[in-house]
PDB file of C-alpha atoms in Angstrom:
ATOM      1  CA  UNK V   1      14.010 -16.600   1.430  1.00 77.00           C
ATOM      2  CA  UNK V   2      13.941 -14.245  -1.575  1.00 77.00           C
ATOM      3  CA  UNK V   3      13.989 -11.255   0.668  1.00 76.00           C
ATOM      4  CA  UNK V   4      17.554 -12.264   1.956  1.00 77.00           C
ATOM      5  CA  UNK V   5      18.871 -13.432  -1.859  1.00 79.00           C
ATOM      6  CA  UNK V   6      18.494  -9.572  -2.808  1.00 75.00           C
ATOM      7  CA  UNK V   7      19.929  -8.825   0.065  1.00 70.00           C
ATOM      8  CA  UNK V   8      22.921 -10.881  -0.995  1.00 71.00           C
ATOM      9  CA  UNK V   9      22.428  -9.720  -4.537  1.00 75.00           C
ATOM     10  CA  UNK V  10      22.385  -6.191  -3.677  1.00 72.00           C
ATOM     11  CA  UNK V  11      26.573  -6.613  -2.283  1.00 73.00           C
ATOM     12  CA  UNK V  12      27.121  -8.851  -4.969  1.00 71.00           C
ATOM     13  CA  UNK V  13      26.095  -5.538  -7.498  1.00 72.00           C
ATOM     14  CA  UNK V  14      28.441  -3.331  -5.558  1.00 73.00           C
ATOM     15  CA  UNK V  15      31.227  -5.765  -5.903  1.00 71.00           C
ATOM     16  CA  UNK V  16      30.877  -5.536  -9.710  1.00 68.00           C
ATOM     17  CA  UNK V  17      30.433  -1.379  -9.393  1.00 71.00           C
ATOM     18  CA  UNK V  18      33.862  -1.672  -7.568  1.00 72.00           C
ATOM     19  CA  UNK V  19      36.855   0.011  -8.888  1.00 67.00           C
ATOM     20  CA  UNK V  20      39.067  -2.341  -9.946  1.00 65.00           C
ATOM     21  CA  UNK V  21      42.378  -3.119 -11.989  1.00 69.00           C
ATOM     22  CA  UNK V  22      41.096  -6.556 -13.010  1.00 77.00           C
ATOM     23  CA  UNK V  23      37.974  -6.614 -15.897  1.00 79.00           C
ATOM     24  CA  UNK V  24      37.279 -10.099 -15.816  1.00 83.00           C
ATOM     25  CA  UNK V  25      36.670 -10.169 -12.022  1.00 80.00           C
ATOM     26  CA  UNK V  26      34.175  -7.287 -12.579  1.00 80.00           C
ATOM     27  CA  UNK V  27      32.761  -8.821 -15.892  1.00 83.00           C
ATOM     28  CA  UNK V  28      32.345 -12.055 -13.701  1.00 83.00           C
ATOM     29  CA  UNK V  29      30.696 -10.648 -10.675  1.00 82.00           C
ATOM     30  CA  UNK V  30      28.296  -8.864 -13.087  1.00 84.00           C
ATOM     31  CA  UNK V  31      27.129 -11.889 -15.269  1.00 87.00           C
ATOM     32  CA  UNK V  32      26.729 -14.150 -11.557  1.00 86.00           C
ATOM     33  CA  UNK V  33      24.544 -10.897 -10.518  1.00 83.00           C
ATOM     34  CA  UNK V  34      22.508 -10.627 -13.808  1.00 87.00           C
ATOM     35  CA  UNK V  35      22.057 -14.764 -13.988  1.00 89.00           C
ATOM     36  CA  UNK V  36      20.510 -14.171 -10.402  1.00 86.00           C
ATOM     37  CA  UNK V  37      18.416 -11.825 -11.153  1.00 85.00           C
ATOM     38  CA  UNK V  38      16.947 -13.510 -14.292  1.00 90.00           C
ATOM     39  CA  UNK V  39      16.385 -16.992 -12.304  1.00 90.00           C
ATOM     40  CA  UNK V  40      14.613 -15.364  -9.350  1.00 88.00           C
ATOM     41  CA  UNK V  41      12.262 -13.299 -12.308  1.00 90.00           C
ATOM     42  CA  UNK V  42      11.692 -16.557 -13.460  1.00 93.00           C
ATOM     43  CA  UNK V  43       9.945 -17.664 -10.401  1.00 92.00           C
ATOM     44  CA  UNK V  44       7.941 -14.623  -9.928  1.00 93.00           C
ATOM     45  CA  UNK V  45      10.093 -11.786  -9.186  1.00 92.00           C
ATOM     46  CA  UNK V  46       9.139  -8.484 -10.660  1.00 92.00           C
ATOM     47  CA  UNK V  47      10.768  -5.091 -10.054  1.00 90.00           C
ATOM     48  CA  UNK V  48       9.072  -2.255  -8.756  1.00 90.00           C
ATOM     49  CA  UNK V  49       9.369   1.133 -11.498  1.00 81.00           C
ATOM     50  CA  UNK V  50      10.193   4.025  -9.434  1.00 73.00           C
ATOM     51  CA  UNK V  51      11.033   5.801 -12.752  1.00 81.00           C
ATOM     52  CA  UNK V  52      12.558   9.772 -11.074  1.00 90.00           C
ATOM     53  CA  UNK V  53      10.029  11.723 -12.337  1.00 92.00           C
ATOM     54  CA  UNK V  54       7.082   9.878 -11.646  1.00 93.00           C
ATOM     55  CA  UNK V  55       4.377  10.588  -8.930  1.00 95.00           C
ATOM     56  CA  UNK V  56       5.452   8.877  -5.111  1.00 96.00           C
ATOM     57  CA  UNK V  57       2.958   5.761  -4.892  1.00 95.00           C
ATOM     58  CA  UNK V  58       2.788   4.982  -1.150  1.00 95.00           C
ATOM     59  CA  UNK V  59       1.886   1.479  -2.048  1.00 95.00           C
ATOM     60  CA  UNK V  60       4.904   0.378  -3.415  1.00 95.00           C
ATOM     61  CA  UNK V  61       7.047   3.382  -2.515  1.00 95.00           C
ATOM     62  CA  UNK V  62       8.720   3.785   0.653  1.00 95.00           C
ATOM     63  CA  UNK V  63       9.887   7.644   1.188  1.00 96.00           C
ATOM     64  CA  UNK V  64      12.795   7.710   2.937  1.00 96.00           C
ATOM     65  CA  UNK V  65      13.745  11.470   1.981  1.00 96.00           C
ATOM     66  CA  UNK V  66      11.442  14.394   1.983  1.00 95.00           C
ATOM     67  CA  UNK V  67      13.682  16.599  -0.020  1.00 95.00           C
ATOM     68  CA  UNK V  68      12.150  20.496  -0.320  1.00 94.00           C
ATOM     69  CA  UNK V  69      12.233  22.107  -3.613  1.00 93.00           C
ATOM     70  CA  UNK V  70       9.792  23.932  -5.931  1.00 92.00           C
ATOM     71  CA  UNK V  71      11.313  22.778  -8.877  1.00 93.00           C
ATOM     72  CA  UNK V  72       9.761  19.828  -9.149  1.00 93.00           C
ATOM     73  CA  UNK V  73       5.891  18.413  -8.243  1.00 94.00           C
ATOM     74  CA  UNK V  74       4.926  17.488  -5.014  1.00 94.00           C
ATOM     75  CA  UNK V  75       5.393  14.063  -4.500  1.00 95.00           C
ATOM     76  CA  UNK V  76       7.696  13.687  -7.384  1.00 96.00           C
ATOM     77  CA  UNK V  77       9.958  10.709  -6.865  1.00 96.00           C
ATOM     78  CA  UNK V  78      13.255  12.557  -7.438  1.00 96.00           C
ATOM     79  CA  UNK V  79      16.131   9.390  -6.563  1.00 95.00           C
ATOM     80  CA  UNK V  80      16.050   5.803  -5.889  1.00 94.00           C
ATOM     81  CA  UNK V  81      18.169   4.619  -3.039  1.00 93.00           C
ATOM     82  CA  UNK V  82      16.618   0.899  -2.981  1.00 90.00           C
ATOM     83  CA  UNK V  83      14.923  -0.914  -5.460  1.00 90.00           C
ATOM     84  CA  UNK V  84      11.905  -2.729  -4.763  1.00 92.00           C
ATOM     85  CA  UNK V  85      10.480  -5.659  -5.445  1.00 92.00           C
ATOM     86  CA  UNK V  86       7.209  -7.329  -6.010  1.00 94.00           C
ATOM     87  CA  UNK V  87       6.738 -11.449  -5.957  1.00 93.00           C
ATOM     88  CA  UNK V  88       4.039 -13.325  -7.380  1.00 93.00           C
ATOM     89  CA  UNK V  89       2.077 -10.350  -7.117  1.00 92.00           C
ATOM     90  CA  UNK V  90       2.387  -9.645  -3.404  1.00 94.00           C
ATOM     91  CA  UNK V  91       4.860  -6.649  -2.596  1.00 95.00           C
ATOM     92  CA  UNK V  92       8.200  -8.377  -0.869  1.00 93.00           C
ATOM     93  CA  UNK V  93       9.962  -4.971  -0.689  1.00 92.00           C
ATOM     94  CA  UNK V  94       8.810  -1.066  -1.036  1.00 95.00           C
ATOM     95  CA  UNK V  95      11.517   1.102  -2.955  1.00 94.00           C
ATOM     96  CA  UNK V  96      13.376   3.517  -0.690  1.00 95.00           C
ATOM     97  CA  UNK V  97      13.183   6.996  -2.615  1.00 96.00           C
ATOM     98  CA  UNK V  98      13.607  10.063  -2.119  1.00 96.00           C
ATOM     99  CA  UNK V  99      10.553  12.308  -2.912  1.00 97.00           C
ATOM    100  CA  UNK V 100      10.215  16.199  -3.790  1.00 96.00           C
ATOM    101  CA  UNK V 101       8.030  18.406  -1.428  1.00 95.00           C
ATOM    102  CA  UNK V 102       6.702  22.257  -1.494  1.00 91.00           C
ATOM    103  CA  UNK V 103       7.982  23.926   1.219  1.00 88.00           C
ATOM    104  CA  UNK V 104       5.832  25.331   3.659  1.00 81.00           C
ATOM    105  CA  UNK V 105       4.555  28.475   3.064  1.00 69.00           C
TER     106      UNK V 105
END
């Protein structure tokens, strides 16, 4: 049942990122979205850091991008598309990211 509130959540936080002419819709949408979040912390939610920068952790880390480059480590996480999500300990959903790799030689 959590799995498909962030699902939920996730539009609701692109409604608020929407362009639009009225404030107080957006300010709305974005206080409903935060109060969600904080209630569903409450019962054990905890997000998953996939800080850009830090090393790919296949554990909680999902790579959906393999992105060549030498300017950064291998297995550097180097964007988050998704974030993920722990509960009560137990991982409910890997972060989608998009991780830096040497090219072949």
């Amino acid at each position: 049942m959590v799995r498909e509130i962030l699902t939920g959540s996730r539009r609701l936080r692109a409604c608020a990122e929407e362009r639009s002419s009225d404030a107080g819709y957006r300010k709305g949408v974005e206080l409903i979205y935060q109060r969600l979040i904080e209630t569903l912390k409450r019962i054990g939610l905890e997000p998953i850091e996939s800080t850009i920068g830090n090393e790919f952790d296949p554990n909680v880390h999902q790579a959906v991008v393999r992105y060549e480059t030498e300017e950064a480590p291998d297995n550097t996480i180097l964007e988050e598309f998704q974030r993920g999500y722990n509960f009560k300990g137990k991982l409910l959903r890997p972060a989608m990211v998009r991780v830096a790799v040497h090219p072949a030689s």
